[in-house]
C-alpha positions as a LaTeX table, in Angstrom:
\begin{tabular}{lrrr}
\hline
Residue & $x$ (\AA) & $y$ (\AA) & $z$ (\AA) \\
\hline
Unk1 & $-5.28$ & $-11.84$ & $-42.00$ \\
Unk2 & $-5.63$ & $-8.84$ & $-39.18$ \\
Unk3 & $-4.72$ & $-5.74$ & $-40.82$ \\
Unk4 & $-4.94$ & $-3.99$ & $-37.88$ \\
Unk5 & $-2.08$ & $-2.72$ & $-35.96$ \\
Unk6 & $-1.32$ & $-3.99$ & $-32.61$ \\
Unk7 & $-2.08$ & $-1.12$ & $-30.10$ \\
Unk8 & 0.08 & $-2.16$ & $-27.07$ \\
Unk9 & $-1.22$ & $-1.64$ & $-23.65$ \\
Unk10 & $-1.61$ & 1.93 & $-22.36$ \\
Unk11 & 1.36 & 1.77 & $-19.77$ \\
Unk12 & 3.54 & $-0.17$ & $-22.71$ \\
Unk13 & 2.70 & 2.98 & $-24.79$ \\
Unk14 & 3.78 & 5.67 & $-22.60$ \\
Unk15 & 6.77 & 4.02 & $-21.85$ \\
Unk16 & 7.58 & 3.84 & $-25.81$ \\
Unk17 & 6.11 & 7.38 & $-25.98$ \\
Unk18 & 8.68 & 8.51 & $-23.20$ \\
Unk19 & 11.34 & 6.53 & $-24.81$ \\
Unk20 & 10.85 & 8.33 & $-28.43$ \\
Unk21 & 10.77 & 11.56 & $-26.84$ \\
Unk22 & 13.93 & 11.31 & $-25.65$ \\
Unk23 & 15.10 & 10.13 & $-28.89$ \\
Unk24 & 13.73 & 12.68 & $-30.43$ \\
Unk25 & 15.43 & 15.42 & $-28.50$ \\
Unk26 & 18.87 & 13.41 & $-28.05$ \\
Unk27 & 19.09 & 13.60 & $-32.30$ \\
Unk28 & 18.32 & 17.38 & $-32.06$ \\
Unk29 & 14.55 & 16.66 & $-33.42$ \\
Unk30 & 11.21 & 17.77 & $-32.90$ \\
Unk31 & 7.86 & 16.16 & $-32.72$ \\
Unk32 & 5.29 & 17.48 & $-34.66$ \\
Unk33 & 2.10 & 16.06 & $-33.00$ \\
Unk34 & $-0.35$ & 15.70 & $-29.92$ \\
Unk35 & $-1.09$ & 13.01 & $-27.95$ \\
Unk36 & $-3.52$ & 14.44 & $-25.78$ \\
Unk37 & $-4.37$ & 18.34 & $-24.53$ \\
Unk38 & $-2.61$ & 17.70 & $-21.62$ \\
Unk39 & 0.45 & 16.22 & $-22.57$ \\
Unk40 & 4.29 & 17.98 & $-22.32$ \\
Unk41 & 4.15 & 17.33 & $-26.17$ \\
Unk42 & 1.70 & 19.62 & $-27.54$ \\
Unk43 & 3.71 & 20.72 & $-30.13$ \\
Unk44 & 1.39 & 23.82 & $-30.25$ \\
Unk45 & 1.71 & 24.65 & $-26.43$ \\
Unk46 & 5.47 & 24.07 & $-27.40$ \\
Unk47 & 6.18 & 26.63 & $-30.17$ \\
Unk48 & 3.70 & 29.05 & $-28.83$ \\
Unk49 & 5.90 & 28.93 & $-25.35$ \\
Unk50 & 9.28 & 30.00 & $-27.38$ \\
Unk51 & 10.94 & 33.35 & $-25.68$ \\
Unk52 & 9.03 & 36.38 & $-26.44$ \\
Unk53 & 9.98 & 40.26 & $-25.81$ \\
Unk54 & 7.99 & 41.62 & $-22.77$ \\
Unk55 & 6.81 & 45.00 & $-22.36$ \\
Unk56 & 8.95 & 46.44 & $-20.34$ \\
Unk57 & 10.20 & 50.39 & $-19.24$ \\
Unk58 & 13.52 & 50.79 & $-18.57$ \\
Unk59 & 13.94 & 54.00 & $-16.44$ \\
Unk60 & 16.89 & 56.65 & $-17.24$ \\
Unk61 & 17.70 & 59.26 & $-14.49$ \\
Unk62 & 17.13 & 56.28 & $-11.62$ \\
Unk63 & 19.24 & 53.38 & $-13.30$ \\
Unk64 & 20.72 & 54.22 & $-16.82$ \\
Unk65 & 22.52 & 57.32 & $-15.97$ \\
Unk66 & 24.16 & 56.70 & $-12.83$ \\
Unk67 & 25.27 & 53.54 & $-14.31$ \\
Unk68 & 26.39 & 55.09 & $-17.56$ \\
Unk69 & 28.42 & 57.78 & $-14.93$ \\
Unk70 & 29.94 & 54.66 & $-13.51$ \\
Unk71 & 31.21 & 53.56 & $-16.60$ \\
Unk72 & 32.97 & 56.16 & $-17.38$ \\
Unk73 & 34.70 & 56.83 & $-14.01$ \\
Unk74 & 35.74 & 52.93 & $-14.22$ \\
Unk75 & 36.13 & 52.31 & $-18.53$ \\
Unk76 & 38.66 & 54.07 & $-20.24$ \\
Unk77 & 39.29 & 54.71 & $-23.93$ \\
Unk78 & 42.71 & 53.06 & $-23.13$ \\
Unk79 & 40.47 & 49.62 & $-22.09$ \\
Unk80 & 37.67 & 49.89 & $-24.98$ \\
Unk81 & 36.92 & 51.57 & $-28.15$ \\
Unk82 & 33.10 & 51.41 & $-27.13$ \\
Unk83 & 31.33 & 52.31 & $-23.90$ \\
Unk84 & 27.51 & 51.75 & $-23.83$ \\
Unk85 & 25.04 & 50.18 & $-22.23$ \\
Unk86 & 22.28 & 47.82 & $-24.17$ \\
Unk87 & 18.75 & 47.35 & $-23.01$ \\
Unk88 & 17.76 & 43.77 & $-22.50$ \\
Unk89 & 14.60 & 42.35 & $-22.40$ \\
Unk90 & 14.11 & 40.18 & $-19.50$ \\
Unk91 & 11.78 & 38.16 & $-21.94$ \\
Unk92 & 14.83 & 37.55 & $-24.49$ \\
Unk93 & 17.77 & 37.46 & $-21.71$ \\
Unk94 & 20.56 & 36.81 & $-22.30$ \\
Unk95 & 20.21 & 37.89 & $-25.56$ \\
Unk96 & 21.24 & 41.52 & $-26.48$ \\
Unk97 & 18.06 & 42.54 & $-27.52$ \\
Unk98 & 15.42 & 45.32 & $-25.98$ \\
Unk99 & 12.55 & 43.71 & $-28.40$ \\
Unk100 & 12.89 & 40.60 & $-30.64$ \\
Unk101 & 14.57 & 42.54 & $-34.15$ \\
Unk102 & 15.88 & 46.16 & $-31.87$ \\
Unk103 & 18.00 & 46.60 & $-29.37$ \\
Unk104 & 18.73 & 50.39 & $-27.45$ \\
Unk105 & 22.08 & 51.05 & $-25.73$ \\
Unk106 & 22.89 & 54.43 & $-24.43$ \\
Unk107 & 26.20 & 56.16 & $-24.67$ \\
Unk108 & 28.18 & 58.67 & $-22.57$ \\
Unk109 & 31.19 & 60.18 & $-24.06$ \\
Unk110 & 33.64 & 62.34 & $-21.60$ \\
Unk111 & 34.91 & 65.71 & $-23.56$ \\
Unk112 & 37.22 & 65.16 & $-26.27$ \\
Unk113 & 36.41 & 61.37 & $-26.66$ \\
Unk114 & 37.23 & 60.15 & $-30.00$ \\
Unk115 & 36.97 & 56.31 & $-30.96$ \\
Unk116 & 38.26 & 54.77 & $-33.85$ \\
Unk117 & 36.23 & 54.50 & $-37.19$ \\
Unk118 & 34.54 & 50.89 & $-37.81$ \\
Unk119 & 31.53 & 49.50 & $-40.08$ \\
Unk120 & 28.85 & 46.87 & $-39.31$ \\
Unk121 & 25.97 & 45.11 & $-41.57$ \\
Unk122 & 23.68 & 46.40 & $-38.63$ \\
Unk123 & 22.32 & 49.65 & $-39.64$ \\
Unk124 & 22.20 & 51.84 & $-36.47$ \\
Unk125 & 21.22 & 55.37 & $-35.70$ \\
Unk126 & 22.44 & 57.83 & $-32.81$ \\
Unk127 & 19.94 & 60.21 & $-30.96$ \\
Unk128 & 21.33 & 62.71 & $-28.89$ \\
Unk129 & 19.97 & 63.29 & $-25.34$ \\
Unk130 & 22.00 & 65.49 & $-23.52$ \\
Unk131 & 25.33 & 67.99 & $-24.70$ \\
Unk132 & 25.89 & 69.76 & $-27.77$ \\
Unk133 & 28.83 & 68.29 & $-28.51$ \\
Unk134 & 28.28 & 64.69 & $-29.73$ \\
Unk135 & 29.83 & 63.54 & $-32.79$ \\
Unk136 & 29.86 & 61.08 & $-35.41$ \\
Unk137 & 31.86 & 60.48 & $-38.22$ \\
Unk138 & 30.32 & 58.65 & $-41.15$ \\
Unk139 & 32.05 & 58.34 & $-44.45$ \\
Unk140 & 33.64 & 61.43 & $-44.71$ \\
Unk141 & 30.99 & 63.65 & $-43.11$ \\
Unk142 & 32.02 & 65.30 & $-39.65$ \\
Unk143 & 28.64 & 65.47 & $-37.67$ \\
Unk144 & 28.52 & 67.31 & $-34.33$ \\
Unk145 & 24.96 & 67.15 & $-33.18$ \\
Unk146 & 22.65 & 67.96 & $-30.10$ \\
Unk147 & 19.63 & 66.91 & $-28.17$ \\
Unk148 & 16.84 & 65.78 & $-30.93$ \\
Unk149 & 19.26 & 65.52 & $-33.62$ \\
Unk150 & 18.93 & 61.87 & $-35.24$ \\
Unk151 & 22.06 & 60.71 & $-37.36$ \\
Unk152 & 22.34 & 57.84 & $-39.39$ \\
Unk153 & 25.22 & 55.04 & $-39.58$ \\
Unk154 & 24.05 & 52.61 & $-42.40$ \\
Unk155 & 25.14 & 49.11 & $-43.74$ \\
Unk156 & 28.52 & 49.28 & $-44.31$ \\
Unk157 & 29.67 & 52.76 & $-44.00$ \\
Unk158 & 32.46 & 53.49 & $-41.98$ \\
Unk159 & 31.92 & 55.35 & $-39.02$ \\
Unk160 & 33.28 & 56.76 & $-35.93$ \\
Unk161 & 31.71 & 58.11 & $-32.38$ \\
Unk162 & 32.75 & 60.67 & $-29.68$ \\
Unk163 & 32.66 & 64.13 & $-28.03$ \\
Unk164 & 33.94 & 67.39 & $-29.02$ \\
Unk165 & 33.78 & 70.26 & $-26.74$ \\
Unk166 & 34.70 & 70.41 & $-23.03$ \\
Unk167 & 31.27 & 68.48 & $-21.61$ \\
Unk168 & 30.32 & 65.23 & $-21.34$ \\
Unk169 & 27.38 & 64.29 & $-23.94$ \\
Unk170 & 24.92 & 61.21 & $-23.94$ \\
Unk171 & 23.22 & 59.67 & $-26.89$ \\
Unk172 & 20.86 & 56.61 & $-27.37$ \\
Unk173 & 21.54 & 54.31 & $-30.07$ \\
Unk174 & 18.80 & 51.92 & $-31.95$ \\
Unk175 & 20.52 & 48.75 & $-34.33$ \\
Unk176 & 18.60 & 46.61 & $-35.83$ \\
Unk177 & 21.52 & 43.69 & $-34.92$ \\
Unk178 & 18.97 & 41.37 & $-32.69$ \\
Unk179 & 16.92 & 40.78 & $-36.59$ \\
Unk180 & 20.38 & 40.72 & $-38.65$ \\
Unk181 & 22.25 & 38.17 & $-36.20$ \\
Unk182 & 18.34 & 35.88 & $-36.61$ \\
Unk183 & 19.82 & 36.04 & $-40.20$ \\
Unk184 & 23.18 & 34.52 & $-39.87$ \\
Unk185 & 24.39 & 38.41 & $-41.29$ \\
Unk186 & 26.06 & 40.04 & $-38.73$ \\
Unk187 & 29.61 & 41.29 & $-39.78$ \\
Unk188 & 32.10 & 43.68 & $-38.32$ \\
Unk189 & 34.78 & 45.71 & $-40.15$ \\
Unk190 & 37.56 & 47.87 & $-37.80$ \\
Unk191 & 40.23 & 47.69 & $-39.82$ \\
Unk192 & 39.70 & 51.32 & $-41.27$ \\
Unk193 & 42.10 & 52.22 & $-44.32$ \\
Unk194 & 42.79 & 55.41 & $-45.87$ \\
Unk195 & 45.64 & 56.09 & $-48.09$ \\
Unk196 & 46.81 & 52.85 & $-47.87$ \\
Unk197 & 47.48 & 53.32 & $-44.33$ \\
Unk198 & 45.36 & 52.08 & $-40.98$ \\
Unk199 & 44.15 & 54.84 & $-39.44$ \\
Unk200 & 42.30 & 55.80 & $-36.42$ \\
Unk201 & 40.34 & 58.69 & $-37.56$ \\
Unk202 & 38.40 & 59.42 & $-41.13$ \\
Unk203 & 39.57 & 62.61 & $-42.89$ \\
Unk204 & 36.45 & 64.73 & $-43.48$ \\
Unk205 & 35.79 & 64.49 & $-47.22$ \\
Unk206 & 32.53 & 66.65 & $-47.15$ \\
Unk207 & 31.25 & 69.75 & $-45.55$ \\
Unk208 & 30.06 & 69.57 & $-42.07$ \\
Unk209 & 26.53 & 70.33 & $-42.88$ \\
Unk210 & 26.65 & 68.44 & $-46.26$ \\
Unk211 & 23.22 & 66.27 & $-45.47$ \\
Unk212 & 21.37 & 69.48 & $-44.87$ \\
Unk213 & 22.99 & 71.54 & $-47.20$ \\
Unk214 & 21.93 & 68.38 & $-50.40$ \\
Unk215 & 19.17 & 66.83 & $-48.57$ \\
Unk216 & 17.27 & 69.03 & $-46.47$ \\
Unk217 & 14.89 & 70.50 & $-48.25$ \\
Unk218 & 11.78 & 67.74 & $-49.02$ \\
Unk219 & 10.33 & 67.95 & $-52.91$ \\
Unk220 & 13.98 & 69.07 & $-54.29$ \\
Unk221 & 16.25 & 66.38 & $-55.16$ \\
Unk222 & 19.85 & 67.74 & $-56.45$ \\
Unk223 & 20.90 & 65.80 & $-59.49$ \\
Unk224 & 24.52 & 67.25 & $-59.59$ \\
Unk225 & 25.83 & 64.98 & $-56.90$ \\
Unk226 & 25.99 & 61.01 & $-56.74$ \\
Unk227 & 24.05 & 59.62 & $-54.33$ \\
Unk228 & 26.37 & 58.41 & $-51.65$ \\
Unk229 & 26.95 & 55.16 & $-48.91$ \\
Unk230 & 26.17 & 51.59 & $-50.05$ \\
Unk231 & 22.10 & 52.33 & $-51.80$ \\
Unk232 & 20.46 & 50.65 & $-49.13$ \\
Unk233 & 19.46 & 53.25 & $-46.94$ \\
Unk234 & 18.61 & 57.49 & $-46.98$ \\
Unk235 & 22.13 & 59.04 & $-48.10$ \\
Unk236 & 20.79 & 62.16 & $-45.46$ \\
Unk237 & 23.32 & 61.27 & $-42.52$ \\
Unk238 & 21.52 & 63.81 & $-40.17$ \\
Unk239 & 18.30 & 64.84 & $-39.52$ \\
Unk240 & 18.39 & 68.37 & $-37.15$ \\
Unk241 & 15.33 & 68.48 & $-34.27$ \\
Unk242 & 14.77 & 71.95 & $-35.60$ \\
Unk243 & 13.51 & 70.96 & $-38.84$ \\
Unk244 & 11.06 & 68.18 & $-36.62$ \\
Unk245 & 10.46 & 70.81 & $-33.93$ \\
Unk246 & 8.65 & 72.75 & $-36.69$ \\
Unk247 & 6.95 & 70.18 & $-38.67$ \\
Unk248 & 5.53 & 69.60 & $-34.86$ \\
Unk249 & 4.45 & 72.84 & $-34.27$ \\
Unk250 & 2.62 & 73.49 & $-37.93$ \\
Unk251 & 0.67 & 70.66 & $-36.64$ \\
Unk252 & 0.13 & 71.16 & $-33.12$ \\
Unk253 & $-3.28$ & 72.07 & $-33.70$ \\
Unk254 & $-4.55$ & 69.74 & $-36.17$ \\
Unk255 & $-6.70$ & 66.50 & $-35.57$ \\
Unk256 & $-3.80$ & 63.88 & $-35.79$ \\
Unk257 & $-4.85$ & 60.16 & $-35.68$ \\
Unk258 & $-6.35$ & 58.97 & $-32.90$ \\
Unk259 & $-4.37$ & 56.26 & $-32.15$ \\
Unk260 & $-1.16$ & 57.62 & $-32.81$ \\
Unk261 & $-1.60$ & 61.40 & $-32.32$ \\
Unk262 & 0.63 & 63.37 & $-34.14$ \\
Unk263 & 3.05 & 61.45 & $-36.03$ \\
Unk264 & 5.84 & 62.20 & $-38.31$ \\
Unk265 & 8.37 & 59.56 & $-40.14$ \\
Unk266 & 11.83 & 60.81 & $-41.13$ \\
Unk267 & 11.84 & 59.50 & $-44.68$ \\
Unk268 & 15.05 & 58.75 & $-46.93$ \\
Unk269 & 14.46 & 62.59 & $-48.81$ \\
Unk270 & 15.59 & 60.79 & $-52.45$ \\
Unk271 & 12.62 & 58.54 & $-52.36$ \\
Unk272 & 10.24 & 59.15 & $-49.41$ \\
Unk273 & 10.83 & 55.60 & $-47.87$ \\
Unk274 & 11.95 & 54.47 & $-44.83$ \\
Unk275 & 15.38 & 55.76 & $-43.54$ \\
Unk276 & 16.61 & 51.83 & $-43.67$ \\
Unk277 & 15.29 & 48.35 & $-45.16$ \\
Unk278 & 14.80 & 47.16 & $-41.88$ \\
Unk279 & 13.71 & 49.88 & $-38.86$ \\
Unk280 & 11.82 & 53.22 & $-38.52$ \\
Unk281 & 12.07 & 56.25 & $-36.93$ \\
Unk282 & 9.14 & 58.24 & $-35.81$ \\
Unk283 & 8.68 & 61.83 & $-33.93$ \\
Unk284 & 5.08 & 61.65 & $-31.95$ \\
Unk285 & 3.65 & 64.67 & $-29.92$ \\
Unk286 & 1.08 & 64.11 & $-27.73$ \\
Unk287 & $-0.76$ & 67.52 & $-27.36$ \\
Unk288 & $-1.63$ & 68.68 & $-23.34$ \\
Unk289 & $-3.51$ & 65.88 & $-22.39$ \\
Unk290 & $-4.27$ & 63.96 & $-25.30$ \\
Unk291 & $-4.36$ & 59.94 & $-24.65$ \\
Unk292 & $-4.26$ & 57.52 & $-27.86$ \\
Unk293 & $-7.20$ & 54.87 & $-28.46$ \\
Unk294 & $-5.40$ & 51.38 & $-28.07$ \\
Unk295 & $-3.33$ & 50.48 & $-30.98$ \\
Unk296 & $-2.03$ & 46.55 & $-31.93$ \\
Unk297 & 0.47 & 45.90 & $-34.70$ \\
Unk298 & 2.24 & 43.19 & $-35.64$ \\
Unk299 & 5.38 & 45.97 & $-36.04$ \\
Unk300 & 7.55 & 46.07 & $-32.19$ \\
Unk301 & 8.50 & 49.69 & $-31.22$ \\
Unk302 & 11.08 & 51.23 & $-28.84$ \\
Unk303 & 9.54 & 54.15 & $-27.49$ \\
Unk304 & 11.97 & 56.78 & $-26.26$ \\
Unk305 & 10.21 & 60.06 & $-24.81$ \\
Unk306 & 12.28 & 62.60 & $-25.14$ \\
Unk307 & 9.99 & 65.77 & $-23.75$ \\
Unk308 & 7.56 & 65.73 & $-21.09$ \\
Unk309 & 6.02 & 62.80 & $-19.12$ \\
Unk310 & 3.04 & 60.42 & $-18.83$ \\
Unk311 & 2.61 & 56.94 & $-19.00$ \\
Unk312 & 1.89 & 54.18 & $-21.55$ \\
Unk313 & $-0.90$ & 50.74 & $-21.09$ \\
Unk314 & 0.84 & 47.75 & $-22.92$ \\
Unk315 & $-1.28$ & 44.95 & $-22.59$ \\
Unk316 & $-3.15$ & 46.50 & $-19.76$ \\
Unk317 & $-0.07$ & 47.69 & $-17.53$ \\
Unk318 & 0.36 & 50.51 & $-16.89$ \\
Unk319 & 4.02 & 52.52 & $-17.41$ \\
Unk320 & 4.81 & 55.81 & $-16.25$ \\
Unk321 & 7.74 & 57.43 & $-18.26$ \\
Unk322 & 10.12 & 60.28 & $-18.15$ \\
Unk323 & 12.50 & 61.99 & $-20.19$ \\
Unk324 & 14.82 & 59.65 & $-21.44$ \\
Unk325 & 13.92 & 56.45 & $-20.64$ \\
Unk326 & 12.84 & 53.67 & $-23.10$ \\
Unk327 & 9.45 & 51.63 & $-23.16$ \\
Unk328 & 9.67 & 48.17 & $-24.84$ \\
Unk329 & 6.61 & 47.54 & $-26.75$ \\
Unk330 & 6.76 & 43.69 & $-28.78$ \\
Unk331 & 4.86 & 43.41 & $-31.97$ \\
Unk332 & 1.07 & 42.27 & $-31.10$ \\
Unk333 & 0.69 & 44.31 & $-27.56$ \\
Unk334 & $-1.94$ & 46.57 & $-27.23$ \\
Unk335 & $-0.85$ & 49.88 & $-26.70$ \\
Unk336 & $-1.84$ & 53.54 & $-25.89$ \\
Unk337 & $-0.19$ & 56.75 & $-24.51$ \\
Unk338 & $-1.28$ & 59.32 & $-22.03$ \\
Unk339 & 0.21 & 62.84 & $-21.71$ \\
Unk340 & 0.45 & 63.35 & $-17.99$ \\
Unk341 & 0.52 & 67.19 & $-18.65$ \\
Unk342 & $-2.62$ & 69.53 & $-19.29$ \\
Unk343 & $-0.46$ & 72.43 & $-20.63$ \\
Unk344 & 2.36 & 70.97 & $-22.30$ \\
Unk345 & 3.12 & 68.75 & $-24.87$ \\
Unk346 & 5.22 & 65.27 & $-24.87$ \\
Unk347 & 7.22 & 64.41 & $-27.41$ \\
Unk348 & 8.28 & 60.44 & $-27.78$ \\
Unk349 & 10.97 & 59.23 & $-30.00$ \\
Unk350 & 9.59 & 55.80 & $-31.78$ \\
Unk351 & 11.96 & 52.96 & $-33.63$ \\
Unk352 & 9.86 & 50.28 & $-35.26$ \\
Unk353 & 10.83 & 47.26 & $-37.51$ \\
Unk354 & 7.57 & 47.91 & $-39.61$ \\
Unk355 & 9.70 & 48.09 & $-43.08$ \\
Unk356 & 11.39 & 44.09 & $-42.07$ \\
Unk357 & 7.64 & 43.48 & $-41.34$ \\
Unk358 & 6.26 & 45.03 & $-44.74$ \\
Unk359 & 8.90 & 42.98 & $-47.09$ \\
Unk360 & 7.50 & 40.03 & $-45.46$ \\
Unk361 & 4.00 & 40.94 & $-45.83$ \\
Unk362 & 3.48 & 40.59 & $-42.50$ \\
Unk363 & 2.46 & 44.30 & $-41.56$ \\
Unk364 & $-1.24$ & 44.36 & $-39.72$ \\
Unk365 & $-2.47$ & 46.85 & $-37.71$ \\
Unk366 & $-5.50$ & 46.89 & $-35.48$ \\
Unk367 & $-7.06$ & 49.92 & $-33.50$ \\
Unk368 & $-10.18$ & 50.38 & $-30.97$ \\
Unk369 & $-12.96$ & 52.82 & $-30.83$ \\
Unk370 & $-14.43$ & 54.47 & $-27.92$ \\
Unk371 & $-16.97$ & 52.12 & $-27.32$ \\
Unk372 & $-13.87$ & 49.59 & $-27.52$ \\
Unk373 & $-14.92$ & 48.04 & $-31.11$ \\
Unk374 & $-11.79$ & 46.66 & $-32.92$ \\
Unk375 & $-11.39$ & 47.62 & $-36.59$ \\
Unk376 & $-8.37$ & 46.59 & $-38.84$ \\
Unk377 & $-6.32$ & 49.75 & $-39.66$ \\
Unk378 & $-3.85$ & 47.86 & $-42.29$ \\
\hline
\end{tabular}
């Protein structure tokens, strides 16, 4: 007996090839094989060609403001209880995301702007650009903050935005929503209740400059108060450019890295970790014309600069940035930043999902010499 199996002829084949393809895809199925290199069913070529976040600068004084000035002129309080604009990455479009786990969306609030208090499995942080009079409510806490100041809304607390003051004010926000909603985890709460009544403002159950006042002195943890919000993230609400601004300037003249220049996390004060589970926050100065040796890490960043100017290489294009804008840079570019000033410094404002990346395991980091030798950093 032939125990071979009967190979039909070649145009026989594709036609059945063709045919199970289409089966395949009509049942919601994919094929896990190659027929040939050149083939539309290289199921490598296939789930290496999946949407991926492109680097990508997104400018602020040509096309965020004046749209963000729009807005307001044309979006009322009356029509919305939010007004801001999210970054998209023309590599993930149409989904609200500026890299695959981040998105960025800036904010302009007119004087005396108040919205209503809600809560979110997101975590998200505010960081104010322009005013003094931003503010944020988060559970309990009254927060009024300024350019450089970096507040925190975590997992499930409730909080509310706005403006106090007589001038307009602008902030950037960073969520990590793009990785939760990959999760199936995204959840909303508005329906804020306080005395057993719905209400459209918190009552202030803690000193105005509580986080500082409890938190802000690194090495000294209080042990008279209980730590507040839900656990998963730093229970320090507000971290004040001032304190940064000096930590910055005791190290303006030392070596730094030389891929990342001078770099400084804000940290959860109880515990020295990450401000969240899932994102990052970093302050970098790049001294009067320093550049950074290319960096790759598996970690994406959002790259805000927030003083001075200069411009970025991502994969070997080149970005020139401003105050204000934000510079995508997805997990596995190449990356390095030039200062474009000899006598001042720039300042950038980093997010990065490197904590998500370190539960995983799946942290790596990779940095050039001069000569352009590649050496694993981590």
């Amino acid at each position: 007996m032939d125990t071979h199996h009967n190979i039909a002829p070649e145009s026989n084949r594709e036609a059945a090839l063709k045919a199970l393809y289409e089966d395949l895809a009509r049942h919601n199925l994919f094929p896990f094989w190659a027929t040939s290199k050149d083939t539309d069913h290289d199921e490598i070529r296939q789930l290496m060609a999946t949407r991926k976040a492109q680097p990508f600068l997104w400018s602020y004084r040509d096309d965020i403001e004046p749209i963000l000035r729009r807005s307001a002129e044309l979006v009322s309080t009356a029509d919305s209880d939010r007004r801001s604009v999210i970054l998209v990455n023309p590599g993930l479009a149409p989904q609200r995301a500026s890299v695959s786990t981040m998105y960025t969306a800036y904010r302009l609030n007119d004087p005396n702007e108040i919205m209503p208090p809600h809560k979110h499995t997101p975590s998200a942080i505010r960081f104010g650009l322009t005013g003094k009079g931003n503010f944020t409510g988060v559970e309990g806490e009254d927060i009024v903050f300024g350019p450089g100041d970096m507040v925190l809304t975590p997992i499930d607390t409730w909080h509310n935005h706005g403006t106090v003051g007589d001038e307009p004010a602008i902030n950037l926000s960073v969520l990590d929503l793009p990785l939760v909603e990959t999760l199936n985890a995204v959840a909303f709460d508005h329906h804020y209740v306080e005395d057993d009544e719905v209400k459209k403002q918190q009552s202030a159950r803690f000193p105005d400059d509580y986080s500082h006042r409890i938190y802000g002195t690194g090495g000294m943890k209080p042990r008279f108060v209980n730590v507040r919000g839900a656990g998963h993230s730093s229970p320090m609400y507000v971290y004040r450019w001032e304190a940064m601004q000096a930590v910055l300037d005791r190290h303006a003249g030392w070596d730094g890295d030389p891929h990342e220049a001078i770099m400084v996390e804000y940290v959860d004060p109880t515990n020295g970790g990450p401000v969240f589970k899932t994102i990052t926050f970093f302050a970098q100065m790049l001294r009067p014309g320093e550049r950074t040796l290319p960096l790759r890490q598996t970690a994406s960043l959002l790259v805000a600069p927030f003083r001075g100017s200069g411009h970025s290489i991502v994969d070997g294009k080149r970005f020139d940035w401003r105050e204000f804008d934000t510079l995508a840079v997805p997990g596995g570019s190449w990356c390095e930043h030039v200062n474009g000033s000899d006598k001042d410094p720039a300042i950038l404002f980093v997010a990065s999902d490197e904590p998500a990346l370190k539960a995983f395991a799946l942290y790596r980091k990779w940095g050039k010499d001069r000569n352009g030798e590649v050496a694993r950093l981590a």
